[in-house]
Amino acid sequence: MKTTLLIWAGLLCLTPTAMAQTAPRLAATSAVGAETPYAADFAEAYRRYPVIPRGMLEAVAYTQTHIRHIDATEPASCTGMPQAAGVMGLFADGKGYFRENLKLVARLSDVSVEQIKTDPHSNILAYAAAYARLVNERNLSGADPARHLPILIELSELPLAKDAVSNFALDSHLYSVLSFLNKAENQQQYHFPSYNLDLRAIFGANFRVLSAGAAQVSDRSVEADGQTFDPGSSTYARVNSTNYGPAISDFTTCNYSSRNGVAVTHYAIHTVQGTYAGCISWFKNCSSNVSAHYVIRSSDGQVTQMVSEANKAWHIGNENPYTIGTEHEGYVNDASWYTTAMYNSSADLARDITVSGYGISGLRTFYGAATTGTFSTGACVKIKGHQHYPNQTHTDPGVNWNWERFYKLINNAPTVSTLTATSGSVYDSGGPSANYGDDVRQCQLISPSGATSIKLTFSAFDLESGYDHLFVYDGSNANAPLIGKYSGTTSPGTLTATSGKMFLELRSDCATTRPGFAATWTATMPTTTSCPTDSYEANETLSAGKFIGVNVNNSAYVCPAGDNDWYYFNSSSTNNNIKLTLTNLPFDYELELYNASGALLYSSTNPSTNSETIIYNGAPAATYYVRVYGYNGATSNTTAYTLRVSTQSVAWRQAPAGDGSAVAARLSPTAPTQPVVTITNPVEAGTKAWLTVSGYDGPAELVLRDSQGQPIGSATQAEIASEQPLGYSLPAGLRPGVYIVTLQLSKHVEYVKLLVR
């Protein structure tokens, strides 16, 4: 047994660490079907964000747009319904009804709203980035799409309401997405595994209504096949508790009373001075005479609801009638209890309260310095600590609670005005002559393209001292390094952002306004270097690609930065074996082959200045397109690359296993005396790996084995023709990793390593 294990270890020669280091730069060598729109963009999204279950992005896109880019030319609906945008069907303007999920995606992905609306690639990648961020925040597994329903709900545009019709609409959306994932034809076309989702179990009693051929909707109910849709059993209701979505309901039967008609106007933050479990237990002790509406756990941010928001919890003395209170596990003198998970969960809860009809604005969150004592902030501040209410002796959440961080998490989707000119003037929300208003959060980003630094000089400055503030950051948002926080009448003078971007944030309270500020900015721009004359320009898009002949060298420059060079050529039915080479590279350049429909067929992405090579044996006679570009915007105005398209009547030999390019060298005119086996690497589960044997003709038995040498599935019988590629189908549910393919060639056995991603 020890000998067998050593043999397999020697064949693999890849440690998990080595795989993690090399995988991001491996090439995608398997062909993508022309019938799959935006396949390259979806593939890139899954490579970047492996926590997203494969197929989920296509499922959402198909449900929303049938995987079609919706742009501004799309005719408006005769119903007046707002227009979706892009491949993922996101809403920028909800018309006061739909949630504006495009803005949410823009915030979570740090991609501009305009770019997401207009560019299909950005639309898909931004949605994927937002999805992955939410998955990571909730520590969800990427293996089970059914566990991702809260993510789909959060990223949907559909309203979140507790009535039957709204819940039915949202469940219908989720049902469509999961049904897409359950269809075998989709699994085959879009190359994702069978998840075997049990839709009856997921949707419970409402499955019959959701799967019915027709449903009857009134203003209060939904019916189908004689069954009424139960909003209390809907997916949204099961993901959400009575008052707050993610909370676990563990209501106490005592320690609360009626509000007696007093309206909720404030929200209080507490620290337990103990454990999560202990607090829950204590609140259910009817002798304790104390409670709060919610309790949050430190380790993962889990929320338990103890008292309905409609009732008065007993947490803050005389201030109970008009407050909602939340206890946070931990102790005020130990900052380690205030975890990122707790902050995020607590802010989510607070944000939910701000949109629950109480009139509590997130802008009224306390953001001053944390302190050890007690002091009253006054009625203007609506979301604050126990220590900030009048007539209190408790000092929680205390000196270790980060109020500025909490404010930003609650108010996490500000409207940002972006200024891209290299110079100009900037003012508060009142403009050059009027005062700014109450309850203002004005965010402005000065971001000229390519700027190396920004200098901002103030000519006027007058804010209500100690209450209204201007924050200036060196970067693109309010999480960038803080240059300064300014209030009163002392001018900040001249400020410099060395990042090339400057973010300004004005906050005002609920009373007393002032003239505000006026300032001018100038940007330092890099010295531009001209690009050499390139006879193929302009060829930045597939439709503008320039014709090149075969079996000749073509030279051009990737210049300026971000340049994309497109070409096209024709292959014949006799010389239908194609090889593309990209050589003489000054930096890391990449090579891609497309068909005339714009579908990516092959790519070669070797690191550094290594040459790129693509082989497509047996290509149909057709017009093909080639794209050359610099990795991470690499460019050169001094060295031209060389692109060559070669065709011949015999097949080219495929790349050896582990090579980062799509292909390798031309066949040797003399067959080797010992059979040589090569296979495309890496490949994806459910697709074909193209295997070539040199120096052997005849029958073969192929067996796929795991890293321990154990067979996976049954053996495959094949007829080998020397030098002719053979498609070897892989199981759809194969896990990513390193495998071994064994070939029994007559009386000789060959081993070849296969990397599945």
PDB file of C-alpha atoms in Angstrom, residues 142-363:
ATOM      1  CA  GLY A 142     -20.994  27.733  -2.336  1.00  0.00           C
ATOM      2  CA  ALA A 143     -22.021  24.112  -2.879  1.00  0.00           C
ATOM      3  CA  ASP A 144     -25.773  24.339  -2.207  1.00  0.00           C
ATOM      4  CA  PRO A 145     -27.814  26.952  -4.126  1.00  0.00           C
ATOM      5  CA  ALA A 146     -30.793  26.367  -1.834  1.00  0.00           C
ATOM      6  CA  ARG A 147     -28.821  27.979   1.005  1.00  0.00           C
ATOM      7  CA  HIS A 148     -28.377  31.097  -1.110  1.00  0.00           C
ATOM      8  CA  LEU A 149     -32.028  32.169  -1.152  1.00  0.00           C
ATOM      9  CA  PRO A 150     -31.325  35.096   1.228  1.00  0.00           C
ATOM     10  CA  ILE A 151     -28.737  36.377  -1.301  1.00  0.00           C
ATOM     11  CA  LEU A 152     -31.211  36.117  -4.181  1.00  0.00           C
ATOM     12  CA  ILE A 153     -33.808  37.927  -2.091  1.00  0.00           C
ATOM     13  CA  GLU A 154     -31.414  40.730  -1.162  1.00  0.00           C
ATOM     14  CA  LEU A 155     -30.279  41.237  -4.768  1.00  0.00           C
ATOM     15  CA  SER A 156     -33.802  41.122  -6.228  1.00  0.00           C
ATOM     16  CA  GLU A 157     -35.682  44.269  -7.213  1.00  0.00           C
ATOM     17  CA  LEU A 158     -38.992  42.919  -5.872  1.00  0.00           C
ATOM     18  CA  PRO A 159     -40.527  44.737  -2.875  1.00  0.00           C
ATOM     19  CA  LEU A 160     -40.174  43.110   0.527  1.00  0.00           C
ATOM     20  CA  ALA A 161     -43.629  43.163   2.050  1.00  0.00           C
ATOM     21  CA  LYS A 162     -45.599  40.789   4.246  1.00  0.00           C
ATOM     22  CA  ASP A 163     -48.752  40.545   2.090  1.00  0.00           C
ATOM     23  CA  ALA A 164     -49.622  37.430   0.099  1.00  0.00           C
ATOM     24  CA  VAL A 165     -49.185  38.964  -3.340  1.00  0.00           C
ATOM     25  CA  SER A 166     -45.724  40.394  -2.681  1.00  0.00           C
ATOM     26  CA  ASN A 167     -44.580  37.122  -1.126  1.00  0.00           C
ATOM     27  CA  PHE A 168     -45.979  35.144  -4.036  1.00  0.00           C
ATOM     28  CA  ALA A 169     -44.140  37.363  -6.527  1.00  0.00           C
ATOM     29  CA  LEU A 170     -40.847  36.925  -4.694  1.00  0.00           C
ATOM     30  CA  ASP A 171     -41.316  33.157  -4.326  1.00  0.00           C
ATOM     31  CA  SER A 172     -42.139  32.950  -8.037  1.00  0.00           C
ATOM     32  CA  HIS A 173     -38.814  34.601  -8.828  1.00  0.00           C
ATOM     33  CA  LEU A 174     -36.926  32.171  -6.588  1.00  0.00           C
ATOM     34  CA  TYR A 175     -38.862  29.237  -8.043  1.00  0.00           C
ATOM     35  CA  SER A 176     -37.832  30.281 -11.569  1.00  0.00           C
ATOM     36  CA  VAL A 177     -34.162  30.577 -10.632  1.00  0.00           C
ATOM     37  CA  LEU A 178     -34.030  27.186  -8.885  1.00  0.00           C
ATOM     38  CA  SER A 179     -36.071  25.510 -11.635  1.00  0.00           C
ATOM     39  CA  PHE A 180     -33.499  26.688 -14.177  1.00  0.00           C
ATOM     40  CA  LEU A 181     -30.772  25.024 -12.106  1.00  0.00           C
ATOM     41  CA  ASN A 182     -32.735  21.763 -11.956  1.00  0.00           C
ATOM     42  CA  LYS A 183     -33.047  21.297 -15.745  1.00  0.00           C
ATOM     43  CA  ALA A 184     -30.626  18.804 -17.261  1.00  0.00           C
ATOM     44  CA  GLU A 185     -30.491  20.649 -20.587  1.00  0.00           C
ATOM     45  CA  ASN A 186     -29.354  23.818 -18.806  1.00  0.00           C
ATOM     46  CA  GLN A 187     -26.725  21.872 -16.882  1.00  0.00           C
ATOM     47  CA  GLN A 188     -25.343  20.564 -20.165  1.00  0.00           C
ATOM     48  CA  GLN A 189     -25.495  23.852 -22.076  1.00  0.00           C
ATOM     49  CA  TYR A 190     -24.101  26.081 -19.338  1.00  0.00           C
ATOM     50  CA  HIS A 191     -21.701  23.543 -17.809  1.00  0.00           C
ATOM     51  CA  PHE A 192     -22.843  23.385 -14.204  1.00  0.00           C
ATOM     52  CA  PRO A 193     -23.444  20.314 -12.023  1.00  0.00           C
ATOM     53  CA  SER A 194     -26.740  18.716 -11.087  1.00  0.00           C
ATOM     54  CA  TYR A 195     -27.660  20.022  -7.649  1.00  0.00           C
ATOM     55  CA  ASN A 196     -30.741  17.775  -7.340  1.00  0.00           C
ATOM     56  CA  LEU A 197     -32.718  20.544  -5.673  1.00  0.00           C
ATOM     57  CA  ASP A 198     -35.888  19.328  -3.931  1.00  0.00           C
ATOM     58  CA  LEU A 199     -38.258  22.154  -4.851  1.00  0.00           C
ATOM     59  CA  ARG A 200     -41.147  20.572  -2.942  1.00  0.00           C
ATOM     60  CA  ALA A 201     -39.118  20.634   0.247  1.00  0.00           C
ATOM     61  CA  ILE A 202     -37.763  24.137  -0.410  1.00  0.00           C
ATOM     62  CA  PHE A 203     -41.143  25.760  -1.105  1.00  0.00           C
ATOM     63  CA  GLY A 204     -43.196  23.515   1.166  1.00  0.00           C
ATOM     64  CA  ALA A 205     -46.948  23.886   1.055  1.00  0.00           C
ATOM     65  CA  ASN A 206     -46.696  26.653  -1.551  1.00  0.00           C
ATOM     66  CA  PHE A 207     -44.977  24.426  -4.136  1.00  0.00           C
ATOM     67  CA  ARG A 208     -48.319  23.419  -5.597  1.00  0.00           C
ATOM     68  CA  VAL A 209     -49.335  27.051  -6.143  1.00  0.00           C
ATOM     69  CA  LEU A 210     -45.943  28.026  -7.564  1.00  0.00           C
ATOM     70  CA  SER A 211     -45.848  25.090  -9.986  1.00  0.00           C
ATOM     71  CA  ALA A 212     -49.475  25.335 -11.089  1.00  0.00           C
ATOM     72  CA  GLY A 213     -50.333  26.191 -14.642  1.00  0.00           C
ATOM     73  CA  ALA A 214     -52.451  29.170 -13.602  1.00  0.00           C
ATOM     74  CA  ALA A 215     -52.994  31.204 -10.451  1.00  0.00           C
ATOM     75  CA  GLN A 216     -55.736  33.610  -9.386  1.00  0.00           C
ATOM     76  CA  VAL A 217     -54.504  36.784  -7.703  1.00  0.00           C
ATOM     77  CA  SER A 218     -56.659  39.199  -5.734  1.00  0.00           C
ATOM     78  CA  ASP A 219     -55.496  42.146  -3.687  1.00  0.00           C
ATOM     79  CA  ARG A 220     -55.233  39.930  -0.601  1.00  0.00           C
ATOM     80  CA  SER A 221     -54.629  36.359  -1.743  1.00  0.00           C
ATOM     81  CA  VAL A 222     -53.263  34.045  -4.427  1.00  0.00           C
ATOM     82  CA  GLU A 223     -54.897  30.742  -5.340  1.00  0.00           C
ATOM     83  CA  ALA A 224     -54.128  27.895  -7.748  1.00  0.00           C
ATOM     84  CA  ASP A 225     -55.429  24.339  -8.142  1.00  0.00           C
ATOM     85  CA  GLY A 226     -57.756  24.867  -5.199  1.00  0.00           C
ATOM     86  CA  GLN A 227     -54.935  25.833  -2.838  1.00  0.00           C
ATOM     87  CA  THR A 228     -54.269  29.264  -1.314  1.00  0.00           C
ATOM     88  CA  PHE A 229     -50.752  30.633  -1.196  1.00  0.00           C
ATOM     89  CA  ASP A 230     -49.676  31.005   2.435  1.00  0.00           C
ATOM     90  CA  PRO A 231     -47.473  34.097   2.919  1.00  0.00           C
ATOM     91  CA  GLY A 232     -46.536  32.867   6.383  1.00  0.00           C
ATOM     92  CA  SER A 233     -44.930  29.790   4.802  1.00  0.00           C
ATOM     93  CA  SER A 234     -43.288  31.655   1.930  1.00  0.00           C
ATOM     94  CA  THR A 235     -39.546  31.536   1.428  1.00  0.00           C
ATOM     95  CA  TYR A 236     -39.279  35.179   2.457  1.00  0.00           C
ATOM     96  CA  ALA A 237     -41.286  34.574   5.620  1.00  0.00           C
ATOM     97  CA  ARG A 238     -39.176  31.548   6.526  1.00  0.00           C
ATOM     98  CA  VAL A 239     -35.994  33.513   5.908  1.00  0.00           C
ATOM     99  CA  ASN A 240     -37.527  36.372   7.907  1.00  0.00           C
ATOM    100  CA  SER A 241     -39.113  36.620  11.367  1.00  0.00           C
ATOM    101  CA  THR A 242     -42.090  38.675  12.477  1.00  0.00           C
ATOM    102  CA  ASN A 243     -40.335  42.055  12.532  1.00  0.00           C
ATOM    103  CA  TYR A 244     -36.829  41.542  11.186  1.00  0.00           C
ATOM    104  CA  GLY A 245     -35.786  39.175   8.410  1.00  0.00           C
ATOM    105  CA  PRO A 246     -32.806  37.168   9.592  1.00  0.00           C
ATOM    106  CA  ALA A 247     -33.849  37.051  13.258  1.00  0.00           C
ATOM    107  CA  ILE A 248     -34.619  33.798  15.051  1.00  0.00           C
ATOM    108  CA  SER A 249     -37.882  34.172  16.951  1.00  0.00           C
ATOM    109  CA  ASP A 250     -37.594  33.198  20.606  1.00  0.00           C
ATOM    110  CA  PHE A 251     -40.225  35.489  22.062  1.00  0.00           C
ATOM    111  CA  THR A 252     -40.459  35.904  25.789  1.00  0.00           C
ATOM    112  CA  THR A 253     -43.900  35.424  27.366  1.00  0.00           C
ATOM    113  CA  CYS A 254     -43.277  38.146  29.946  1.00  0.00           C
ATOM    114  CA  ASN A 255     -41.086  41.193  30.634  1.00  0.00           C
ATOM    115  CA  TYR A 256     -42.863  43.441  28.148  1.00  0.00           C
ATOM    116  CA  SER A 257     -45.985  45.591  28.017  1.00  0.00           C
ATOM    117  CA  SER A 258     -48.079  47.707  25.687  1.00  0.00           C
ATOM    118  CA  ARG A 259     -46.755  50.941  24.258  1.00  0.00           C
ATOM    119  CA  ASN A 260     -50.215  52.429  24.948  1.00  0.00           C
ATOM    120  CA  GLY A 261     -50.260  54.260  21.645  1.00  0.00           C
ATOM    121  CA  VAL A 262     -46.807  55.863  21.984  1.00  0.00           C
ATOM    122  CA  ALA A 263     -45.047  55.944  18.585  1.00  0.00           C
ATOM    123  CA  VAL A 264     -41.598  54.468  18.095  1.00  0.00           C
ATOM    124  CA  THR A 265     -39.121  57.255  17.312  1.00  0.00           C
ATOM    125  CA  HIS A 266     -35.708  56.023  18.525  1.00  0.00           C
ATOM    126  CA  TYR A 267     -33.446  52.971  18.470  1.00  0.00           C
ATOM    127  CA  ALA A 268     -31.083  52.082  21.334  1.00  0.00           C
ATOM    128  CA  ILE A 269     -27.796  50.139  21.203  1.00  0.00           C
ATOM    129  CA  HIS A 270     -26.888  48.122  24.321  1.00  0.00           C
ATOM    130  CA  THR A 271     -24.114  45.777  25.459  1.00  0.00           C
ATOM    131  CA  VAL A 272     -25.187  42.704  27.446  1.00  0.00           C
ATOM    132  CA  GLN A 273     -22.234  42.562  29.837  1.00  0.00           C
ATOM    133  CA  GLY A 274     -22.554  38.807  29.406  1.00  0.00           C
ATOM    134  CA  THR A 275     -23.170  36.106  26.842  1.00  0.00           C
ATOM    135  CA  TYR A 276     -25.701  35.777  24.070  1.00  0.00           C
ATOM    136  CA  ALA A 277     -27.225  32.584  25.488  1.00  0.00           C
ATOM    137  CA  GLY A 278     -27.256  33.986  28.994  1.00  0.00           C
ATOM    138  CA  CYS A 279     -29.033  37.140  27.858  1.00  0.00           C
ATOM    139  CA  ILE A 280     -31.721  35.184  25.988  1.00  0.00           C
ATOM    140  CA  SER A 281     -32.275  32.983  29.019  1.00  0.00           C
ATOM    141  CA  TRP A 282     -32.456  35.975  31.371  1.00  0.00           C
ATOM    142  CA  PHE A 283     -35.016  37.760  29.229  1.00  0.00           C
ATOM    143  CA  LYS A 284     -37.268  34.681  29.393  1.00  0.00           C
ATOM    144  CA  ASN A 285     -36.994  34.663  33.195  1.00  0.00           C
ATOM    145  CA  CYS A 286     -40.214  36.339  34.280  1.00  0.00           C
ATOM    146  CA  SER A 287     -38.608  37.449  37.530  1.00  0.00           C
ATOM    147  CA  SER A 288     -35.909  39.494  35.797  1.00  0.00           C
ATOM    148  CA  ASN A 289     -38.275  42.303  34.753  1.00  0.00           C
ATOM    149  CA  VAL A 290     -35.994  43.232  31.873  1.00  0.00           C
ATOM    150  CA  SER A 291     -35.891  42.606  28.104  1.00  0.00           C
ATOM    151  CA  ALA A 292     -34.887  44.008  24.741  1.00  0.00           C
ATOM    152  CA  HIS A 293     -36.403  43.507  21.322  1.00  0.00           C
ATOM    153  CA  TYR A 294     -33.321  41.796  19.862  1.00  0.00           C
ATOM    154  CA  VAL A 295     -30.082  40.096  20.958  1.00  0.00           C
ATOM    155  CA  ILE A 296     -27.020  39.753  18.651  1.00  0.00           C
ATOM    156  CA  ARG A 297     -24.269  37.162  18.946  1.00  0.00           C
ATOM    157  CA  SER A 298     -20.632  38.213  18.695  1.00  0.00           C
ATOM    158  CA  SER A 299     -19.125  35.310  16.757  1.00  0.00           C
ATOM    159  CA  ASP A 300     -21.375  35.332  13.698  1.00  0.00           C
ATOM    160  CA  GLY A 301     -23.908  38.130  14.177  1.00  0.00           C
ATOM    161  CA  GLN A 302     -26.882  35.812  14.701  1.00  0.00           C
ATOM    162  CA  VAL A 303     -29.996  37.738  15.770  1.00  0.00           C
ATOM    163  CA  THR A 304     -32.729  36.503  18.109  1.00  0.00           C
ATOM    164  CA  GLN A 305     -35.928  38.491  18.496  1.00  0.00           C
ATOM    165  CA  MET A 306     -37.327  38.471  22.029  1.00  0.00           C
ATOM    166  CA  VAL A 307     -40.114  41.067  21.946  1.00  0.00           C
ATOM    167  CA  SER A 308     -42.316  42.208  19.070  1.00  0.00           C
ATOM    168  CA  GLU A 309     -41.543  45.754  17.975  1.00  0.00           C
ATOM    169  CA  ALA A 310     -45.220  46.586  18.509  1.00  0.00           C
ATOM    170  CA  ASN A 311     -44.724  46.022  22.230  1.00  0.00           C
ATOM    171  CA  LYS A 312     -42.643  47.881  24.789  1.00  0.00           C
ATOM    172  CA  ALA A 313     -39.512  46.047  25.903  1.00  0.00           C
ATOM    173  CA  TRP A 314     -38.006  46.962  29.275  1.00  0.00           C
ATOM    174  CA  HIS A 315     -34.467  48.062  28.491  1.00  0.00           C
ATOM    175  CA  ILE A 316     -34.025  51.801  29.062  1.00  0.00           C
ATOM    176  CA  GLY A 317     -36.267  52.979  31.907  1.00  0.00           C
ATOM    177  CA  ASN A 318     -38.501  55.946  31.195  1.00  0.00           C
ATOM    178  CA  GLU A 319     -37.405  55.931  27.547  1.00  0.00           C
ATOM    179  CA  ASN A 320     -38.949  52.486  26.871  1.00  0.00           C
ATOM    180  CA  PRO A 321     -42.269  53.652  25.362  1.00  0.00           C
ATOM    181  CA  TYR A 322     -40.715  55.238  22.249  1.00  0.00           C
ATOM    182  CA  THR A 323     -37.626  53.047  21.704  1.00  0.00           C
ATOM    183  CA  ILE A 324     -36.623  49.751  20.112  1.00  0.00           C
ATOM    184  CA  GLY A 325     -33.639  48.180  21.855  1.00  0.00           C
ATOM    185  CA  THR A 326     -30.974  45.652  20.854  1.00  0.00           C
ATOM    186  CA  GLU A 327     -28.494  43.948  23.169  1.00  0.00           C
ATOM    187  CA  HIS A 328     -25.035  43.002  21.861  1.00  0.00           C
ATOM    188  CA  GLU A 329     -23.186  40.056  23.384  1.00  0.00           C
ATOM    189  CA  GLY A 330     -20.026  41.037  25.262  1.00  0.00           C
ATOM    190  CA  TYR A 331     -18.552  43.565  27.646  1.00  0.00           C
ATOM    191  CA  VAL A 332     -17.945  47.285  27.186  1.00  0.00           C
ATOM    192  CA  ASN A 333     -14.309  47.059  28.333  1.00  0.00           C
ATOM    193  CA  ASP A 334     -13.354  44.297  25.886  1.00  0.00           C
ATOM    194  CA  ALA A 335     -13.305  45.420  22.247  1.00  0.00           C
ATOM    195  CA  SER A 336     -12.865  41.845  20.968  1.00  0.00           C
ATOM    196  CA  TRP A 337     -16.595  41.196  21.381  1.00  0.00           C
ATOM    197  CA  TYR A 338     -17.444  43.855  18.785  1.00  0.00           C
ATOM    198  CA  THR A 339     -16.674  41.732  15.721  1.00  0.00           C
ATOM    199  CA  THR A 340     -17.135  42.551  12.044  1.00  0.00           C
ATOM    200  CA  ALA A 341     -19.958  40.006  11.887  1.00  0.00           C
ATOM    201  CA  MET A 342     -21.683  41.734  14.815  1.00  0.00           C
ATOM    202  CA  TYR A 343     -21.299  45.219  13.307  1.00  0.00           C
ATOM    203  CA  ASN A 344     -22.641  44.048   9.935  1.00  0.00           C
ATOM    204  CA  SER A 345     -25.580  42.199  11.466  1.00  0.00           C
ATOM    205  CA  SER A 346     -26.433  45.042  13.830  1.00  0.00           C
ATOM    206  CA  ALA A 347     -26.312  47.574  10.997  1.00  0.00           C
ATOM    207  CA  ASP A 348     -28.553  45.350   8.855  1.00  0.00           C
ATOM    208  CA  LEU A 349     -31.072  45.271  11.685  1.00  0.00           C
ATOM    209  CA  ALA A 350     -30.889  49.035  12.193  1.00  0.00           C
ATOM    210  CA  ARG A 351     -31.290  49.595   8.449  1.00  0.00           C
ATOM    211  CA  ASP A 352     -34.408  47.415   8.497  1.00  0.00           C
ATOM    212  CA  ILE A 353     -35.844  49.541  11.294  1.00  0.00           C
ATOM    213  CA  THR A 354     -35.214  52.729   9.292  1.00  0.00           C
ATOM    214  CA  VAL A 355     -37.470  51.435   6.487  1.00  0.00           C
ATOM    215  CA  SER A 356     -40.207  49.979   8.701  1.00  0.00           C
ATOM    216  CA  GLY A 357     -42.384  53.089   8.821  1.00  0.00           C
ATOM    217  CA  TYR A 358     -41.244  54.552  12.154  1.00  0.00           C
ATOM    218  CA  GLY A 359     -39.751  57.667  10.568  1.00  0.00           C
ATOM    219  CA  ILE A 360     -36.275  56.894  11.956  1.00  0.00           C
ATOM    220  CA  SER A 361     -33.692  58.123   9.462  1.00  0.00           C
ATOM    221  CA  GLY A 362     -30.356  56.375   9.217  1.00  0.00           C
ATOM    222  CA  LEU A 363     -28.805  59.827   8.845  1.00  0.00           C
TER     223      LEU A 363
END
